[in-house]
Short mmCIF file of C-alpha atoms and ligand atoms in Angstrom, two decimals:
data_model
loop_
_atom_site.label_atom_id
_atom_site.label_comp_id
_atom_site.label_asym_id
_atom_site.label_seq_id
_atom_site.Cartn_x
_atom_site.Cartn_y
_atom_site.Cartn_z
CA MET A 1 0.00 0.00 0.00
CA ASP A 2 1.48 3.33 -1.01
CA GLY A 3 1.42 6.27 1.36
CA PRO A 4 0.79 6.27 5.11
CA PRO A 5 -2.42 4.82 6.52
CA ILE A 6 -5.16 7.34 7.20
CA ASP A 7 -4.72 7.29 10.97
CA GLU A 8 -1.23 8.77 10.60
CA LEU A 9 -2.33 11.82 8.63
CA HIS A 10 -3.76 14.12 11.30
CA PHE A 11 -2.64 16.41 14.11
CA GLU A 12 -2.66 14.13 17.11
CA ASP A 13 -4.12 16.64 19.52
CA ALA A 14 -7.18 17.65 17.46
CA PRO A 15 -9.49 19.00 18.61
CA ASN A 16 -7.75 21.31 21.05
CA VAL A 17 -9.01 24.87 21.41
CA ARG A 18 -7.00 26.51 24.16
CA THR A 19 -7.67 30.20 23.53
CA ALA A 20 -10.92 32.04 23.27
CA VAL A 21 -11.69 32.04 19.55
CA PRO A 22 -10.70 33.81 17.48
CA GLY A 23 -7.34 33.87 19.27
CA PRO A 24 -5.22 37.03 19.13
CA ARG A 25 -3.18 35.98 16.08
CA SER A 26 -6.22 34.87 14.08
CA LYS A 27 -7.93 38.10 15.00
CA GLU A 28 -4.94 40.17 13.96
CA ARG A 29 -4.85 38.48 10.52
CA ILE A 30 -8.57 38.79 10.01
CA ASP A 31 -8.47 42.49 10.88
CA ARG A 32 -5.52 42.99 8.52
CA GLN A 33 -7.38 41.15 5.76
CA ALA A 34 -10.47 43.28 6.32
CA ARG A 35 -8.37 46.43 5.91
CA ILE A 36 -6.74 45.42 2.61
CA GLU A 37 -8.84 42.78 0.86
CA SER A 38 -12.15 43.06 -0.94
CA SER A 39 -15.40 43.22 0.94
CA ALA A 40 -16.32 40.20 -1.21
CA VAL A 41 -14.31 38.00 1.20
CA ALA A 42 -16.90 35.74 2.79
CA TYR A 43 -15.67 32.65 4.67
CA PRO A 44 -13.90 34.35 7.62
CA LYS A 45 -17.02 36.39 8.22
CA ARG A 46 -18.75 33.13 9.13
CA ILE A 47 -15.85 31.43 10.94
CA PRO A 48 -13.22 33.95 12.04
CA ILE A 49 -10.19 31.70 11.84
CA ALA A 50 -6.76 32.15 10.26
CA ILE A 51 -5.61 28.69 9.18
CA GLU A 52 -1.90 28.18 9.64
CA GLU A 53 -1.44 24.52 8.78
CA GLY A 54 -3.49 21.53 7.68
CA LYS A 55 -2.86 17.81 8.16
CA GLY A 56 -5.30 15.14 7.00
CA ALA A 57 -8.74 15.93 8.39
CA THR A 58 -7.42 18.46 10.89
CA VAL A 59 -6.23 22.07 10.79
CA ARG A 60 -4.26 24.30 13.13
CA ASP A 61 -4.95 28.01 13.41
CA ALA A 62 -2.49 30.85 13.87
CA ASP A 63 -2.86 30.59 17.66
CA GLY A 64 -2.03 26.88 17.78
CA ASN A 65 -5.63 25.69 18.26
CA THR A 66 -6.43 22.50 16.36
CA TYR A 67 -9.76 21.59 14.81
CA ILE A 68 -11.38 18.62 13.13
CA ASP A 69 -12.13 19.75 9.62
CA MET A 70 -15.63 18.69 8.56
CA PHE A 71 -15.58 21.25 5.77
CA ALA A 72 -12.47 20.31 3.76
CA GLY A 73 -11.99 23.64 1.99
CA ILE A 74 -15.61 23.32 0.79
CA GLY A 75 -15.43 19.75 -0.46
CA VAL A 76 -11.97 19.92 -2.01
CA LEU A 77 -9.59 17.99 0.22
CA ASN A 78 -10.82 14.41 -0.19
CA VAL A 79 -7.43 12.89 0.64
CA GLY A 80 -6.80 15.44 3.34
CA HIS A 81 -4.57 18.44 3.81
CA ALA A 82 -0.93 17.86 2.84
CA ASN A 83 -1.35 14.14 2.17
CA PRO A 84 2.32 13.04 2.00
CA TYR A 85 1.78 10.52 -0.82
CA VAL A 86 0.38 13.31 -2.97
CA LEU A 87 2.74 15.98 -1.73
CA ASP A 88 5.88 14.01 -2.69
CA ALA A 89 4.79 13.78 -6.32
CA VAL A 90 3.72 17.44 -6.39
CA GLU A 91 7.10 18.56 -5.08
CA ALA A 92 8.97 16.42 -7.63
CA GLN A 93 6.80 17.64 -10.51
CA THR A 94 7.15 21.26 -9.40
CA ARG A 95 10.93 20.97 -9.63
CA LYS A 96 10.62 19.48 -13.14
CA VAL A 97 8.00 21.60 -14.89
CA VAL A 98 4.83 23.34 -13.79
CA HIS A 99 3.15 25.04 -16.71
CA THR A 100 3.01 23.63 -20.23
CA VAL A 101 -0.33 25.04 -21.48
CA ASP A 102 -1.62 21.89 -23.23
CA PHE A 103 1.65 20.42 -24.49
CA PRO A 104 1.75 16.80 -23.33
CA THR A 105 3.46 15.88 -20.08
CA GLU A 106 3.42 12.48 -18.42
CA ALA A 107 1.47 14.02 -15.56
CA ARG A 108 -1.26 15.07 -17.97
CA LEU A 109 -1.47 11.80 -19.89
CA ASP A 110 -1.32 9.65 -16.76
CA LEU A 111 -4.16 11.61 -15.20
CA ILE A 112 -6.34 11.37 -18.31
CA GLU A 113 -5.80 7.61 -18.42
CA LYS A 114 -6.62 7.33 -14.73
CA LEU A 115 -9.78 9.40 -15.21
CA ASP A 116 -10.80 6.93 -17.89
CA GLU A 117 -10.20 4.01 -15.53
CA ILE A 118 -12.68 5.45 -13.00
CA ALA A 119 -15.07 7.06 -15.52
CA PRO A 120 -18.78 6.66 -14.76
CA GLY A 121 -20.71 3.90 -16.56
CA ASP A 122 -20.33 3.62 -20.30
CA LEU A 123 -18.03 6.63 -20.52
CA GLN A 124 -15.19 4.23 -19.69
CA GLY A 125 -13.15 3.80 -22.86
CA ASN A 126 -15.45 6.15 -24.80
CA ASN A 127 -14.54 9.56 -23.56
CA ARG A 128 -12.42 12.62 -24.15
CA VAL A 129 -11.25 15.11 -21.56
CA VAL A 130 -10.78 18.84 -21.94
CA PHE A 131 -8.94 21.06 -19.46
CA GLY A 132 -9.64 24.75 -19.38
CA GLY A 133 -9.27 27.19 -16.51
CA PRO A 134 -8.78 25.82 -13.01
CA THR A 135 -12.23 26.47 -11.56
CA GLY A 136 -15.41 24.45 -11.56
CA SER A 137 -17.13 27.41 -13.17
CA ASP A 138 -14.78 27.17 -16.11
CA ALA A 139 -15.59 23.49 -16.54
CA ILE A 140 -19.27 24.46 -16.58
CA GLU A 141 -18.55 27.05 -19.28
CA ALA A 142 -16.94 24.24 -21.28
CA THR A 143 -20.06 22.10 -20.91
CA ILE A 144 -22.28 24.92 -22.16
CA LYS A 145 -20.08 25.47 -25.20
CA LEU A 146 -19.83 21.77 -25.94
CA ALA A 147 -23.61 21.25 -25.68
CA LYS A 148 -24.35 24.26 -27.86
CA TYR A 149 -21.74 23.28 -30.42
CA ASN A 150 -23.04 19.75 -30.75
CA THR A 151 -26.78 20.43 -30.72
CA GLY A 152 -26.92 23.83 -32.37
CA GLY A 153 -29.33 24.75 -29.56
CA ASP A 154 -29.07 27.50 -27.01
CA GLY A 155 -31.80 26.66 -24.49
CA LEU A 156 -30.39 25.43 -21.19
CA ILE A 157 -32.47 23.35 -18.80
CA ALA A 158 -31.48 23.48 -15.14
CA PHE A 159 -33.12 23.05 -11.72
CA ARG A 160 -34.30 25.16 -8.82
CA GLY A 161 -31.83 24.94 -5.98
CA ALA A 162 -28.93 24.46 -8.40
CA TYR A 163 -25.45 25.85 -7.95
CA HIS A 164 -23.13 25.54 -10.95
CA GLY A 165 -20.71 28.40 -10.41
CA ALA A 166 -20.30 32.14 -10.66
CA SER A 167 -18.97 33.04 -14.12
CA SER A 168 -21.68 34.36 -16.43
CA GLY A 169 -22.66 31.13 -18.20
CA ALA A 170 -22.43 29.08 -15.02
CA LEU A 171 -24.30 31.78 -13.13
CA SER A 172 -27.11 31.53 -15.66
CA LEU A 173 -27.50 27.88 -14.63
CA THR A 174 -27.14 28.66 -10.92
CA ALA A 175 -30.55 29.17 -9.38
CA GLY A 176 -29.70 31.20 -6.27
CA ARG A 177 -31.06 34.72 -6.67
CA LYS A 178 -28.52 36.19 -4.26
CA TYR A 179 -25.66 35.27 -6.60
CA LYS A 180 -27.13 36.75 -9.77
CA ARG A 181 -29.66 39.46 -8.94
CA GLU A 182 -27.30 42.34 -9.69
CA TYR A 183 -25.84 40.82 -12.86
CA THR A 184 -28.76 40.08 -15.12
CA PRO A 185 -29.33 39.66 -17.98
CA LEU A 186 -27.21 36.55 -18.22
CA LEU A 187 -27.65 33.82 -20.87
CA ALA A 188 -31.04 34.36 -22.42
CA ASP A 189 -32.75 31.01 -22.64
CA VAL A 190 -32.35 29.21 -19.32
CA THR A 191 -35.27 27.47 -17.64
CA HIS A 192 -35.14 26.30 -14.02
CA LEU A 193 -37.54 23.47 -13.22
CA PRO A 194 -38.36 21.87 -9.86
CA TYR A 195 -35.75 19.47 -8.46
CA PRO A 196 -37.33 16.65 -6.46
CA TYR A 197 -37.07 17.72 -2.83
CA PRO A 198 -39.89 15.85 -1.07
CA VAL A 199 -39.53 17.28 2.42
CA ARG A 200 -39.60 20.88 1.19
CA GLN A 201 -42.29 20.25 -1.41
CA ASP A 202 -44.41 18.25 1.01
CA LEU A 203 -44.69 15.48 -1.56
CA SER A 204 -44.01 11.77 -1.46
CA PRO A 205 -40.68 10.82 -3.07
CA GLU A 206 -42.55 9.27 -6.02
CA ASP A 207 -44.69 12.37 -6.56
CA ALA A 208 -41.67 14.66 -6.30
CA VAL A 209 -39.90 12.66 -9.01
CA ASP A 210 -43.01 12.53 -11.21
CA ARG A 211 -43.47 16.26 -10.89
CA ALA A 212 -39.83 16.99 -11.75
CA LEU A 213 -39.72 14.65 -14.72
CA SER A 214 -43.06 15.66 -16.20
CA ASN A 215 -41.95 19.31 -16.07
CA VAL A 216 -38.79 18.48 -18.02
CA ARG A 217 -40.62 16.34 -20.52
CA GLU A 218 -43.29 18.97 -21.15
CA LEU A 219 -40.75 21.72 -21.56
CA VAL A 220 -38.83 19.73 -24.14
CA GLU A 221 -41.64 17.89 -25.94
CA ASP A 222 -44.71 20.12 -25.80
CA PRO A 223 -44.74 22.13 -29.05
CA TYR A 224 -45.87 25.07 -26.92
CA GLY A 225 -43.42 24.26 -24.10
CA GLY A 226 -41.71 27.62 -24.58
CA LEU A 227 -38.08 26.64 -25.05
CA ALA A 228 -37.22 27.09 -28.72
CA ASN A 229 -33.93 25.22 -29.15
CA PRO A 230 -32.85 23.13 -26.18
CA ALA A 231 -29.13 22.41 -25.90
CA GLY A 232 -29.03 20.10 -22.88
CA ILE A 233 -30.05 19.29 -19.32
CA TRP A 234 -27.72 20.31 -16.46
CA VAL A 235 -28.16 18.57 -13.14
CA GLU A 236 -26.34 18.01 -9.86
CA PRO A 237 -26.75 14.32 -8.89
CA ILE A 238 -27.07 15.60 -5.31
CA GLN A 239 -27.59 19.32 -4.90
CA GLY A 240 -24.74 20.67 -2.79
CA GLU A 241 -25.16 24.37 -2.10
CA GLY A 242 -28.90 23.79 -2.45
CA GLY A 243 -28.84 21.77 0.77
CA VAL A 244 -27.33 18.30 0.17
CA VAL A 245 -30.59 17.36 -1.50
CA VAL A 246 -30.53 13.70 -2.54
CA PRO A 247 -33.14 13.17 -5.25
CA PRO A 248 -35.31 10.11 -4.75
CA GLU A 249 -34.65 7.01 -6.82
CA GLY A 250 -35.69 7.29 -10.43
CA PHE A 251 -34.96 10.94 -11.03
CA LEU A 252 -31.59 10.61 -12.74
CA PRO A 253 -32.61 7.58 -14.84
CA GLY A 254 -35.77 9.48 -15.81
CA LEU A 255 -33.70 12.45 -16.97
CA ARG A 256 -31.45 10.06 -18.91
CA GLU A 257 -34.51 8.72 -20.71
CA ILE A 258 -35.85 12.18 -21.59
CA ALA A 259 -32.42 13.25 -22.84
CA ASP A 260 -32.17 10.11 -25.00
CA ASP A 261 -35.70 10.49 -26.37
CA ASN A 262 -34.91 14.03 -27.45
CA ASP A 263 -31.27 13.74 -28.50
CA LEU A 264 -30.12 16.09 -25.79
CA PRO A 265 -26.91 15.77 -23.79
CA LEU A 266 -27.30 15.08 -20.08
CA ILE A 267 -24.69 17.06 -18.18
CA VAL A 268 -24.14 15.73 -14.67
CA ASP A 269 -22.24 18.23 -12.55
CA GLU A 270 -19.93 16.18 -10.31
CA ILE A 271 -17.88 19.15 -9.17
CA GLN A 272 -18.85 18.74 -5.52
CA THR A 273 -19.91 15.08 -5.57
CA GLY A 274 -16.99 13.59 -7.52
CA PHE A 275 -13.86 11.70 -6.53
CA GLY A 276 -15.38 9.55 -3.82
CA ARG A 277 -17.29 12.18 -1.87
CA THR A 278 -20.47 10.07 -1.88
CA GLY A 279 -18.73 6.71 -1.51
CA ARG A 280 -18.59 6.09 -5.26
CA TRP A 281 -16.24 7.80 -7.67
CA TYR A 282 -19.19 9.74 -9.05
CA ALA A 283 -22.63 10.19 -7.55
CA SER A 284 -24.34 9.28 -10.84
CA GLU A 285 -23.09 5.72 -10.28
CA TRP A 286 -25.54 5.28 -7.41
CA GLU A 287 -28.27 5.04 -10.03
CA ASP A 288 -26.21 3.52 -12.83
CA VAL A 289 -26.69 6.54 -15.04
CA THR A 290 -24.08 7.38 -17.65
CA PRO A 291 -23.89 11.11 -18.30
CA ASP A 292 -22.89 12.52 -21.68
CA ILE A 293 -20.82 15.28 -20.14
CA VAL A 294 -19.25 15.47 -16.66
CA PRO A 295 -17.66 18.67 -15.37
CA MET A 296 -15.28 17.98 -12.47
CA ALA A 297 -13.17 20.22 -10.23
CA LYS A 298 -12.58 20.65 -6.46
CA ALA A 299 -11.10 17.27 -5.34
CA ILE A 300 -9.51 16.57 -8.74
CA GLY A 301 -6.59 18.77 -7.65
CA GLY A 302 -5.68 16.27 -4.91
CA ILE A 303 -4.50 18.44 -2.04
CA GLY A 304 -6.32 21.59 -3.06
CA LEU A 305 -4.35 22.54 -6.15
CA PRO A 306 -6.55 24.37 -8.63
CA LEU A 307 -7.63 22.13 -11.49
CA SER A 308 -10.82 21.36 -13.35
CA ALA A 309 -11.70 19.11 -16.26
CA THR A 310 -14.66 18.13 -18.38
CA MET A 311 -15.12 14.55 -19.52
CA TYR A 312 -17.56 13.85 -22.33
CA HIS A 313 -18.59 11.08 -24.69
CA GLU A 314 -16.19 10.83 -27.61
CA ASP A 315 -19.05 11.30 -30.09
CA LEU A 316 -19.30 14.88 -28.85
CA ASP A 317 -15.66 15.54 -29.65
CA THR A 318 -16.54 17.48 -32.76
CA TRP A 319 -14.98 20.83 -32.00
CA GLU A 320 -11.70 22.00 -33.46
CA ALA A 321 -8.39 23.01 -31.92
CA GLY A 322 -9.12 25.91 -29.59
CA GLY A 323 -12.69 24.74 -28.91
CA HIS A 324 -12.18 25.57 -25.26
CA VAL A 325 -9.18 27.70 -24.41
CA GLY A 326 -7.47 29.46 -21.52
CA THR A 327 -3.90 30.04 -20.41
CA TYR A 328 -4.21 27.50 -17.60
CA ARG A 329 -5.23 24.32 -19.36
CA GLY A 330 -4.03 22.03 -16.67
CA ASN A 331 -1.15 22.50 -14.32
CA ALA A 332 1.34 19.65 -14.14
CA PRO A 333 1.73 19.48 -10.32
CA ALA A 334 -2.06 19.64 -9.93
CA MET A 335 -2.39 16.81 -12.44
CA ARG A 336 0.17 14.74 -10.52
CA ALA A 337 -1.79 15.52 -7.38
CA GLY A 338 -5.04 14.38 -8.98
CA LEU A 339 -3.50 11.11 -10.12
CA ARG A 340 -1.94 10.40 -6.74
CA ALA A 341 -5.16 11.28 -4.93
CA ILE A 342 -7.09 8.74 -6.99
CA GLU A 343 -4.41 6.12 -6.31
CA TYR A 344 -4.52 6.90 -2.60
CA ILE A 345 -8.31 6.52 -2.53
CA GLN A 346 -7.98 3.18 -4.35
CA ASP A 347 -5.12 1.81 -2.25
CA HIS A 348 -6.70 2.75 1.07
CA GLY A 349 -10.24 1.62 0.28
CA LEU A 350 -11.62 5.09 0.86
CA LEU A 351 -14.82 4.66 -1.13
CA ALA A 352 -16.03 1.96 1.27
CA HIS A 353 -14.64 3.96 4.19
CA ALA A 354 -16.61 7.04 3.08
CA ARG A 355 -19.78 4.95 2.92
CA ASP A 356 -19.18 3.48 6.41
CA VAL A 357 -18.21 6.69 8.17
CA GLY A 358 -20.95 8.61 6.35
CA ALA A 359 -23.55 6.08 7.54
CA TYR A 360 -22.20 6.38 11.08
CA ILE A 361 -22.48 10.19 10.96
CA ARG A 362 -26.05 10.05 9.67
CA ASP A 363 -26.99 7.50 12.35
CA ARG A 364 -25.66 9.76 15.08
CA LEU A 365 -27.60 12.72 13.70
CA ARG A 366 -30.77 10.68 13.23
CA ALA A 367 -30.59 9.55 16.84
CA VAL A 368 -30.69 13.23 17.83
CA ALA A 369 -33.55 13.93 15.41
CA GLU A 370 -35.69 11.43 17.31
CA ASP A 371 -36.11 13.85 20.19
CA VAL A 372 -35.17 17.18 18.57
CA PRO A 373 -38.01 17.96 16.16
CA GLN A 374 -36.23 21.05 14.81
CA LEU A 375 -33.80 18.66 13.13
CA ARG A 376 -36.26 17.90 10.36
CA GLN A 377 -34.22 15.65 8.11
CA VAL A 378 -30.79 14.02 7.91
CA ARG A 379 -29.69 12.97 4.45
CA GLY A 380 -26.77 12.37 2.12
CA ARG A 381 -24.60 9.67 0.69
CA GLY A 382 -21.10 8.73 1.79
CA LEU A 383 -19.35 11.70 3.34
CA PHE A 384 -21.76 14.21 1.86
CA VAL A 385 -24.09 14.84 4.77
CA GLY A 386 -26.85 17.37 5.29
CA ALA A 387 -29.03 18.06 8.34
CA GLU A 388 -31.99 20.36 7.80
CA PHE A 389 -33.36 22.59 10.57
CA VAL A 390 -36.76 24.17 10.96
CA ASP A 391 -38.22 26.31 13.71
CA GLU A 392 -41.24 25.32 15.78
CA ARG A 393 -43.55 26.52 13.04
CA GLY A 394 -41.79 24.43 10.42
CA ARG A 395 -40.00 27.33 8.74
CA PRO A 396 -36.37 27.00 7.57
CA ASP A 397 -34.09 27.91 10.48
CA LYS A 398 -30.85 29.43 9.31
CA ALA A 399 -30.18 30.96 12.73
CA ALA A 400 -30.09 27.47 14.29
CA VAL A 401 -27.51 26.31 11.74
CA ASN A 402 -25.39 29.39 12.36
CA ALA A 403 -25.54 28.82 16.11
CA VAL A 404 -24.56 25.15 15.69
CA GLN A 405 -21.66 26.22 13.49
CA GLN A 406 -20.48 28.73 16.10
CA TYR A 407 -20.71 26.19 18.95
CA CYS A 408 -18.74 23.65 16.89
CA TYR A 409 -16.08 26.23 16.07
CA GLU A 410 -15.68 27.13 19.74
CA HIS A 411 -15.33 23.41 20.55
CA GLY A 412 -12.83 22.54 17.81
CA VAL A 413 -14.91 21.31 14.88
CA LEU A 414 -15.32 23.19 11.60
CA VAL A 415 -18.65 22.65 9.86
CA TRP A 416 -20.42 24.49 7.08
CA SER A 417 -23.93 25.28 5.94
CA ALA A 418 -25.97 24.99 2.76
CA GLY A 419 -29.60 25.16 1.72
CA ARG A 420 -31.85 27.55 -0.12
CA ASP A 421 -32.45 29.41 3.13
CA GLY A 422 -29.17 28.51 4.79
CA GLU A 423 -31.08 25.98 6.91
CA VAL A 424 -28.91 22.94 6.27
CA LEU A 425 -25.84 21.94 8.23
CA ARG A 426 -23.37 20.51 5.73
CA LEU A 427 -20.70 18.00 6.81
CA ILE A 428 -18.16 17.23 4.09
CA PRO A 429 -14.98 16.04 5.83
CA PRO A 430 -11.97 14.66 3.98
CA LEU A 431 -12.50 10.99 3.12
CA VAL A 432 -9.43 10.25 5.24
CA ILE A 433 -11.23 11.18 8.45
CA THR A 434 -10.88 8.24 10.83
CA ARG A 435 -13.82 6.67 12.59
CA GLU A 436 -12.35 7.96 15.90
CA LEU A 437 -12.15 11.54 14.66
CA ALA A 438 -15.66 11.28 13.26
CA GLU A 439 -16.89 10.05 16.67
CA THR A 440 -15.22 12.95 18.46
CA ALA A 441 -16.57 15.42 15.91
CA LEU A 442 -20.08 14.03 16.22
CA ASP A 443 -19.94 14.29 20.02
CA VAL A 444 -19.43 18.01 19.49
CA VAL A 445 -21.96 18.39 16.67
CA THR A 446 -24.71 16.49 18.49
CA ASN A 447 -24.09 18.46 21.72
CA ALA A 448 -24.27 21.63 19.66
CA ILE A 449 -27.60 20.64 18.13
CA ARG A 450 -29.13 19.69 21.47
CA GLU A 451 -27.95 22.84 23.18
CA VAL A 452 -28.91 25.20 20.36
CA CYS A 453 -32.31 23.65 19.74
CA SER A 454 -33.29 23.46 23.41
CA SER A 455 -32.27 27.06 24.06
CA ARG A 456 -34.07 28.29 20.97
CA SER A 457 -37.32 26.54 21.79
CA GLY A 458 -37.00 27.41 25.51
CA SER A 459 -36.36 31.10 24.94
CA GLY A 460 -39.26 31.52 22.58
CA THR A 461 -37.00 32.78 19.81
CA VAL A 462 -38.35 30.25 17.36
C1 PLP B 501 -21.95 21.54 -8.07
C2 PLP B 501 -21.02 22.69 -8.31
N1 PLP B 501 -20.81 23.11 -9.57
C3 PLP B 501 -19.97 24.13 -9.83
C4 PLP B 501 -19.30 24.80 -8.82
C5 PLP B 501 -18.39 25.94 -9.14
O1 PLP B 501 -17.06 25.59 -8.90
P1 PLP B 501 -15.98 26.74 -8.61
O2 PLP B 501 -16.36 27.39 -7.33
O3 PLP B 501 -14.66 26.04 -8.54
O4 PLP B 501 -16.04 27.68 -9.76
C6 PLP B 501 -19.50 24.40 -7.49
C7 PLP B 501 -18.84 25.10 -6.38
O5 PLP B 501 -19.17 24.97 -5.23
C8 PLP B 501 -20.39 23.32 -7.23
O6 PLP B 501 -20.62 22.89 -5.98
#
């Protein structure tokens, strides 16, 4: 087995918060940042921490406090911070060559071959990969261009609750009003249809799927459906920012069928769900659906190096040289990192581990939900976990999630949120988190939920 076992990857003392947080050094850096950086900076406004060092599924702040990282740089660090097996290859590649635009390097070719080895469904052996800019948003831009180029259409079909990125094309597909309100008009012909979300829609899982699929079918097939020239269907196999919303069984296969019936590409956005996050390489595998186009980013860069890619069926490889361009078309150390990260996940059985630890985390949360009614639903697959909170009148409760996040931060666990109203606690730790660390983290998270929910119902603030 190459690389150290997962229990050797982390700071041994985590969690250990020995100052009031933020400590003086974190505070000093955050104040300095606030003086000189854009007001667009967002993350430290939610958790005021200056990260000094990361190891595995743990981080240390500038004051020496250590935390269990259930946030992983927003779903990026699947093999953990500074994974030595990955780091060694990155260092060696960095000394050799870093930037080659798209001239071939071994790092590039090895990664493409490895991506083929783990490609979802029938894409294995039948795909091409394009690298553009290093962000997920850029991969989404590539998918829009590829779909338009191949279909001649310009109508994009997406879903309510979707997040696909923040550049103009990607933002057109993103559903969240807060991200786009000031920047319209974006792409002209985008239609957002309901995503099956039974608990929010107050529907049975079957009805939620029927409703979602019949909307898509009518839009595409009804001569008066309204969309003139559809170019494709963009979907997250589990909505991430939208609240870790796992669609009920049948939704993805149903979309596959509609896409096939109408000669439309199905674009499955695996940017947040890919590379083992859900306990399979790609979340679409849970329902045996083969996408036509798969944008990927985040964890593909191994230890957080910026890289994105788009894999698509080879039949769609019709564009010419320069079909999707950018100065950064793949960075050799990031490609080495991606390759090594996949090897590490394979060698250490991390897909099964993610399924086991994810199930454990959901069980712990569900046990709390039995006597804390504000914890309305616990869901997810693998280490992609969401817990949705409502107040006593059943309304989305963002304030509860924020209070849980603050409690966890003060007790040495970093967690994040999601959801259309910010009402979902999102746990997305590195896949290398050990069962022991997950147990410790869940002791903190479950205490946080109990304390926050009892004080909120007791004080009449709900
Ligand atoms: C599903 C999904 N698609 C696209 C993106 C955009 O990726 P990036 O932030 O790297 O541009 C994200 C980012 O969170 C995402 O979760």
